[in-house]
Coordinates of C-alpha atoms in Angstrom, one line a residue:
X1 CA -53.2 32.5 12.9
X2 CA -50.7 33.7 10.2
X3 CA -47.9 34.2 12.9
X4 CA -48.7 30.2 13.9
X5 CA -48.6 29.5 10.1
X6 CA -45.5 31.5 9.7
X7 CA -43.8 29.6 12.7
X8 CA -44.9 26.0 11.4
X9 CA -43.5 27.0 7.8
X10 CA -39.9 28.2 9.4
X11 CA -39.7 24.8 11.5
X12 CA -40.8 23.0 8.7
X13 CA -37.8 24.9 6.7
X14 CA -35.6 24.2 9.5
X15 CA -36.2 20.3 9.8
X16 CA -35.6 20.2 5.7
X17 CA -32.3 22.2 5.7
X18 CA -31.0 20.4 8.9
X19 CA -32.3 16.3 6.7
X20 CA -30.5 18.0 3.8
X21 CA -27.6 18.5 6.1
X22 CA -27.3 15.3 7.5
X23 CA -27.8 13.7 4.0
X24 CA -25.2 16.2 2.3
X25 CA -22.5 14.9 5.8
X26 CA -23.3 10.9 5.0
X27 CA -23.1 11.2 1.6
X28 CA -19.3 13.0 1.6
X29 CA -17.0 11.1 -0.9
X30 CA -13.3 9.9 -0.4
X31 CA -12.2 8.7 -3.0
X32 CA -9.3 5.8 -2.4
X33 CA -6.4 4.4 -4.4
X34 CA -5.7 1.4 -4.5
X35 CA -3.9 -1.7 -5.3
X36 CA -4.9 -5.5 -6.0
X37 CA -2.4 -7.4 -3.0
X38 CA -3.9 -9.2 0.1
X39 CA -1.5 -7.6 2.1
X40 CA -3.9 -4.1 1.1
X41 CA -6.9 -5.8 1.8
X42 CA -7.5 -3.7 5.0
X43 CA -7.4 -0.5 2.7
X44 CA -10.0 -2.0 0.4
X45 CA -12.3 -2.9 3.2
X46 CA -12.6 0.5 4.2
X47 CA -15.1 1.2 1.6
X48 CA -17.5 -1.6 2.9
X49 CA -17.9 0.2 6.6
X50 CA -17.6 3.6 5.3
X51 CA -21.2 3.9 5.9
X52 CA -21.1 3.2 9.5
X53 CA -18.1 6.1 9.6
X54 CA -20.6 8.3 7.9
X55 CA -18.6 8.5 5.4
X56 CA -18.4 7.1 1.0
X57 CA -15.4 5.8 -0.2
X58 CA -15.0 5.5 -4.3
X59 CA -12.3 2.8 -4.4
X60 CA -10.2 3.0 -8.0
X61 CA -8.0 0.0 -8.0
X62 CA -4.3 0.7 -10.0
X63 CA -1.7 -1.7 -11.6
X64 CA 1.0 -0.5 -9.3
X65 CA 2.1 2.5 -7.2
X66 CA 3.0 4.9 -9.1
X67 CA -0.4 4.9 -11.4
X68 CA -1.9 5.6 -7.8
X69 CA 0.5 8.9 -7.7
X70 CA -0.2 10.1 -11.1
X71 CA -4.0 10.1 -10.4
X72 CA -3.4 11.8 -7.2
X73 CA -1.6 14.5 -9.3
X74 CA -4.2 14.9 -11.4
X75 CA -6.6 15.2 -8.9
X76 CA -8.7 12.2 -9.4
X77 CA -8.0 11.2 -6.1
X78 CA -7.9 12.2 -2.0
X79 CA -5.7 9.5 -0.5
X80 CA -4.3 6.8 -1.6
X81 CA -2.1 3.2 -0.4
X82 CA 1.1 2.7 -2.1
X83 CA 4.2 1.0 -0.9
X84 CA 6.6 3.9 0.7
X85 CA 8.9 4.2 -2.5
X86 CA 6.0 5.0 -4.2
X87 CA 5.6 7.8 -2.1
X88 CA 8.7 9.2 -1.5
X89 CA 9.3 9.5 -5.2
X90 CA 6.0 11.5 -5.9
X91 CA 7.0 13.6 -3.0
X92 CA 10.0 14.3 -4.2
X93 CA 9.1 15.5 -7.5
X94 CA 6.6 17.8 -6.0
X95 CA 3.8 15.6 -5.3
X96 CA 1.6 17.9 -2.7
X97 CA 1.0 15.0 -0.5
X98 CA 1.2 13.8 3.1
X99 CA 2.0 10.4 3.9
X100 CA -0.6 9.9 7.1
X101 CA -0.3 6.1 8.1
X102 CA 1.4 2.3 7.7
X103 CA -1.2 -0.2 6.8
X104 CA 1.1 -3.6 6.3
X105 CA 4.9 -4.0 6.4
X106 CA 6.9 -6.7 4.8
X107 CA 5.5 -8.0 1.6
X108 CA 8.6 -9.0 -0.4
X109 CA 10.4 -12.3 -1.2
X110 CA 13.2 -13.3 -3.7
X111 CA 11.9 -16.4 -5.1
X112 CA 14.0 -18.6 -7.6
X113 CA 13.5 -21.5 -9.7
X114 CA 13.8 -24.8 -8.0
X115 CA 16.4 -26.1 -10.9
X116 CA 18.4 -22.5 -11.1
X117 CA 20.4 -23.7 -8.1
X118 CA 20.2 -20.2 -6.1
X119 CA 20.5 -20.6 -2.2
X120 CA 21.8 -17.1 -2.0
X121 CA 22.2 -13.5 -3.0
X122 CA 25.8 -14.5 -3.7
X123 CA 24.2 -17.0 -6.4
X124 CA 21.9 -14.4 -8.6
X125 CA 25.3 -13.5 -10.1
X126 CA 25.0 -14.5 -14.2
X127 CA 21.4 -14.8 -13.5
X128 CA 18.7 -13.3 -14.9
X129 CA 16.1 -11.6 -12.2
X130 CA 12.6 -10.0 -12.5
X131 CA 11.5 -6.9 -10.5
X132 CA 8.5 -4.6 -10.7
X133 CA 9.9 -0.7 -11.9
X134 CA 9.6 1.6 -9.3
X135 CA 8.2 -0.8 -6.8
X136 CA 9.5 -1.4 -3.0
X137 CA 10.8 -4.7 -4.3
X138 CA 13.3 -3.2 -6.3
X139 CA 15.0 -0.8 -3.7
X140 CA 15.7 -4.1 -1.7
X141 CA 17.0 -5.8 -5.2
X142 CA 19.4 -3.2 -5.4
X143 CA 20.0 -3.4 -1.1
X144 CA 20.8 -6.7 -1.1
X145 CA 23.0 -7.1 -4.4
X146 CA 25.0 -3.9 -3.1
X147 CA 25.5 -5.5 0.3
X148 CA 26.7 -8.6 -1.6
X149 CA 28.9 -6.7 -3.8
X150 CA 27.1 -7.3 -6.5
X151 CA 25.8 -5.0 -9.7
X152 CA 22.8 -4.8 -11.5
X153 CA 21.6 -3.2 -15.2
X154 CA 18.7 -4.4 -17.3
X155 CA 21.5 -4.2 -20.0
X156 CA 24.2 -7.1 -20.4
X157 CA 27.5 -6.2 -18.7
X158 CA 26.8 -6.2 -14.8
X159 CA 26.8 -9.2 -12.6
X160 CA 23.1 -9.7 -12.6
X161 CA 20.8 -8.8 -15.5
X162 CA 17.4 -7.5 -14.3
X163 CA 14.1 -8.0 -16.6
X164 CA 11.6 -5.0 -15.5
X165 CA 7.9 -6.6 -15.4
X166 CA 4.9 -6.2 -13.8
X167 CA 4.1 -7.7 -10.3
X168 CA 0.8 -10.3 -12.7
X169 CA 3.9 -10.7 -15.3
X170 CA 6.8 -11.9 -12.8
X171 CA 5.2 -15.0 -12.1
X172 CA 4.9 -16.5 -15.1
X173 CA 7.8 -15.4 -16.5
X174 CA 9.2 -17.3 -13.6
X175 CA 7.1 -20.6 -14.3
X176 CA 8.2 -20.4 -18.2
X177 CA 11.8 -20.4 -17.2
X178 CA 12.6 -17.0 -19.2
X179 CA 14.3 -16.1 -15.3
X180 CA 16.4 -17.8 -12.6
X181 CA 14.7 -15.3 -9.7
X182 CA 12.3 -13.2 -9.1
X183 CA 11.9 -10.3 -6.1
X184 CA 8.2 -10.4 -5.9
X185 CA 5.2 -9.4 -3.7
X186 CA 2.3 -11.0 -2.1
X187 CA 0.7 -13.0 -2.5
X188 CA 2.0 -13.9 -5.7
X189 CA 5.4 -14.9 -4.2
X190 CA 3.7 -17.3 -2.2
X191 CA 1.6 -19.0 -4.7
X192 CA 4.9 -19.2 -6.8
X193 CA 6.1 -21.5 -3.7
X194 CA 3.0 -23.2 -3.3
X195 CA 2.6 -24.3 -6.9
X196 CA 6.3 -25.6 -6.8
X197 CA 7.8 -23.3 -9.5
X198 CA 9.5 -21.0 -7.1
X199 CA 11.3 -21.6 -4.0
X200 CA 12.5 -19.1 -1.2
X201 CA 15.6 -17.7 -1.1
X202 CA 15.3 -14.9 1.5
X203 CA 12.7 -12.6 2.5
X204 CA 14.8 -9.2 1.8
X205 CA 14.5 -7.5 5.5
X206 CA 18.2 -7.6 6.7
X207 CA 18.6 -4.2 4.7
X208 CA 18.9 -1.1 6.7
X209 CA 15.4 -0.4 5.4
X210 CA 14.6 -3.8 7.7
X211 CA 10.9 -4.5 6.9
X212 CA 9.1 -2.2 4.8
X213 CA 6.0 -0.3 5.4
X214 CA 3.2 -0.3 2.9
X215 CA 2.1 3.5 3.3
X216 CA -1.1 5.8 3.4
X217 CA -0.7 9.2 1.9
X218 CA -3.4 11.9 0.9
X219 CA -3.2 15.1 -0.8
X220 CA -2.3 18.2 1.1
X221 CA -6.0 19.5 0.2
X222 CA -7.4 16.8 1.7
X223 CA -5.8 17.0 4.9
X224 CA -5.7 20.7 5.4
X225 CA -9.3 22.1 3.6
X226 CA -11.6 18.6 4.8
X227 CA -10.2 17.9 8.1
X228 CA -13.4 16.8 9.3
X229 CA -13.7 14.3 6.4
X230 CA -10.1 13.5 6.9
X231 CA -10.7 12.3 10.4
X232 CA -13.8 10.3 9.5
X233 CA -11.8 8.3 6.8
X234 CA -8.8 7.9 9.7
X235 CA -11.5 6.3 11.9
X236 CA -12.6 4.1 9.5
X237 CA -9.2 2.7 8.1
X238 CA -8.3 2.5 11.7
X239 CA -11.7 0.5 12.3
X240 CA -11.2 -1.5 8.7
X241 CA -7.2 -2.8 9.8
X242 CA -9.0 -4.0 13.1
X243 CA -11.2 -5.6 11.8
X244 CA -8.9 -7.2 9.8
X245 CA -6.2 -8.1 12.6
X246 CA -8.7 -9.2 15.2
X247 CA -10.9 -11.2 12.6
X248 CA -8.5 -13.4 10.8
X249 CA -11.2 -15.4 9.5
X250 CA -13.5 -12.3 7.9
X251 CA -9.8 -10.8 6.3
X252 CA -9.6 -13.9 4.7
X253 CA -13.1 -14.5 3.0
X254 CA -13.2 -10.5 2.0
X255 CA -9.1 -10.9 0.5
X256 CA -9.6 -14.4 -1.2
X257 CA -12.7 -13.8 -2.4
X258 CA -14.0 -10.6 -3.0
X259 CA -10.7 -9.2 -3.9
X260 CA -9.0 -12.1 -5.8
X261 CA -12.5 -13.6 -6.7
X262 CA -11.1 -17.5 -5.2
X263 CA -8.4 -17.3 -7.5
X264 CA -5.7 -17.7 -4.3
X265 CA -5.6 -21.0 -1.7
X266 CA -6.4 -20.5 1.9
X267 CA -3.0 -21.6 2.1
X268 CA -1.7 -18.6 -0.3
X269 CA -3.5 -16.1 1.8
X270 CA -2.2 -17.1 5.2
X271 CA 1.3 -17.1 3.6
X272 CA 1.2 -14.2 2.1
X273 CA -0.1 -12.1 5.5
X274 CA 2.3 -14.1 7.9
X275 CA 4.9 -12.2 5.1
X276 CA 3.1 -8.9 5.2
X277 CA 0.7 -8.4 8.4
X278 CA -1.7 -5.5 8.8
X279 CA -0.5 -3.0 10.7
X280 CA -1.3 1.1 11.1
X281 CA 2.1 2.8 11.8
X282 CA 5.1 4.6 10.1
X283 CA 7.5 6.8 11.3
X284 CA 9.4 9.7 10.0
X285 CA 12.8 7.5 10.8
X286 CA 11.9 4.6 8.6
X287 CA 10.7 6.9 5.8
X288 CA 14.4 8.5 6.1
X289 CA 16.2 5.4 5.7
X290 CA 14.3 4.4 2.9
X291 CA 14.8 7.5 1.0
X292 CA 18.0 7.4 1.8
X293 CA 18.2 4.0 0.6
X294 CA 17.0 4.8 -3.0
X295 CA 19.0 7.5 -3.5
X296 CA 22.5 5.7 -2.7
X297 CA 21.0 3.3 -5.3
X298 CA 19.3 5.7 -7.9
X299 CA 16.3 3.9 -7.2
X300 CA 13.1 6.1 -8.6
X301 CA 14.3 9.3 -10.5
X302 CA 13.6 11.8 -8.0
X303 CA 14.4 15.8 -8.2
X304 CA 15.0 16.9 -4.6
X305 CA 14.3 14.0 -2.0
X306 CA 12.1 15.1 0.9
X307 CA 13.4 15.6 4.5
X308 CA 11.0 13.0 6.0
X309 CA 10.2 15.5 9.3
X310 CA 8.5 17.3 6.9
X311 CA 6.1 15.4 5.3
X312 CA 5.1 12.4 7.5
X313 CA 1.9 13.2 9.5
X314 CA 0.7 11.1 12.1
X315 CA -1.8 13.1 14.3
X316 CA -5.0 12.0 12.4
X317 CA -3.4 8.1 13.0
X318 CA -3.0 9.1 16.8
X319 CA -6.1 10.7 17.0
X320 CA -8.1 7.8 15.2
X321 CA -6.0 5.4 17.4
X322 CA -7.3 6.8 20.6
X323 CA -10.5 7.6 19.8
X324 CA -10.8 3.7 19.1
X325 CA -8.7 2.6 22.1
X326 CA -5.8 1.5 19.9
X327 CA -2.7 0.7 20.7

């Protein structure tokens, strides 16, 4: 009878420490970086079908980029979405992270003001223009004055005097007329065009960055140590960005809404995403001509710039991609 009792106590024992298991597996944390642009929408969706992924994602939402990078540093965080300059500076100033996916590309616009009388690049010369610091918008500032043969200095004394602000600031710096132009992101570029205080003067892509890609990275840690956890949160970002592709309808309610709490148009939205679509990839080339890119034009102070090759990882993407029949 004792052995009986015995047996029924060890299965009992088992069947907790196997529920404990499970429960410990669904309840594994990510936690997620992340910034307030429809155009990363897809990222912060993630955390509302994590559960499905068996999976938790913490979202922390940051101003800009490179607050994503410093919390990553300190550790506060496992991956995070930043746009590639963002990246490529933390990398190169010894940042132990891997840059893993693409999740948008695009998401730029030099906007002016309607009565500044600026059809061109050529035409920002004597003007004032506002860029975010350290943001992708600025490396294509400085790529397209360069290729017009133009300089820039947020001091007085070079053809074009830049005003450093943040992405929230730009626009209304713009509507108070304290700028001609701005180079600014979505979709606050395009509800400075739909409002009527801004109007488009090029989207900056004919740089030999071309379009550029909004970027995934997550700590070295992270990747190596919880691979299992790594490829769960792969699935589900793969899973959120089709959702949001094949669902245009869904992407919308969840950006204009629960992101931007009805504070942009339907019209904004589906402005801003035809400027900066969803999208999973990156390669190792475009992260190159990027870097290569900033550092021609001393864009983000950067120690030793990273060989691409070397830090872009794509087999968790390819894996998550196939496992979901993704092309």
């Amino acid at each position: 009878m004792k052995t009986v009792h015995s047996t029924m106590l060890a299965v009992a024992f088992a069947a907790a420490a196997a529920t404990a298991t499970v429960v410990a597996q669904a309840q594994e944390v990510v936690r997620l970086g992340n910034l307030k642009f429809a155009h990363y929408g897809a990222v912060s969706y993630i955390k509302e079908i994590a559960p499905q992924c068996g999976i938790k994602v913490e979202e922390h939402v940051f101003a800009k980029g490179p607050d994503v990078m410093q919390a990553i540093l300190a550790g506060e965080l496992d991956v995070g979405a930043t746009a590639s300059e963002g990246a490529i500076t933390a990398r190169a100033n010894g940042a132990p992270i891997y840059l893993v996916a693409g999740f948008a590309k695009g998401g730029a616009r030099l906007v002016a003001r309607p009565d500044a009388g600026i059809k061109s690049v050529a035409d920002l010369k004597g003007k004032r223009v506002g860029v975010t610091r350290g943001g992708i918008q600025e490396v294509l500032l400085a790529a397209e004055l360069a290729k017009n043969g133009l300089s820039m200095s947020d001091k007085p004394g070079k053809d074009v005097l830049i005003v450093y602000l943040a992405f929230a600031d730009l626009n209304q710096a713009l509507l108070g007329k304290n700028l001609d132009a701005i180079m600014q992101s979505e979709p606050q570029s395009s509800q400075a065009i739909n409002k009527g205080f801004g109007v488009e003067v090029l989207k900056p892509y004919d740089t030999p960055i071309g379009e550029p890609v909004r970027t995934m990275v997550m700590t070295e840690k992270f990747y190596t140590e919880k691979r299992p956890l790594a490829e769960k949160f792969m699935r589900c970002f793969v899973l959120a960005t089709k959702t949001f592709i094949d669902n245009k309808a869904l992407a919308e309610k969840y950006v204009r809404e629960t992101i931007f709490k009805g504070q942009i148009t339907s019209q904004d939205f589906n402005d801003a995403i035809a400027n900066s679509p969803y999208s999973y990839d990156v390669t190792p080339e475009h992260i190159q001509i990027t870097t290569d890119v900033m550092v021609k034009y001393g864009v983000g102070k950067m120690a030793k710039p990273a060989l691409a090759k070397d830090w872009v990882k794509t087999d968790l993407l390819q894996e998550a991609k196939k496992s979901l029949n993704v092309k």
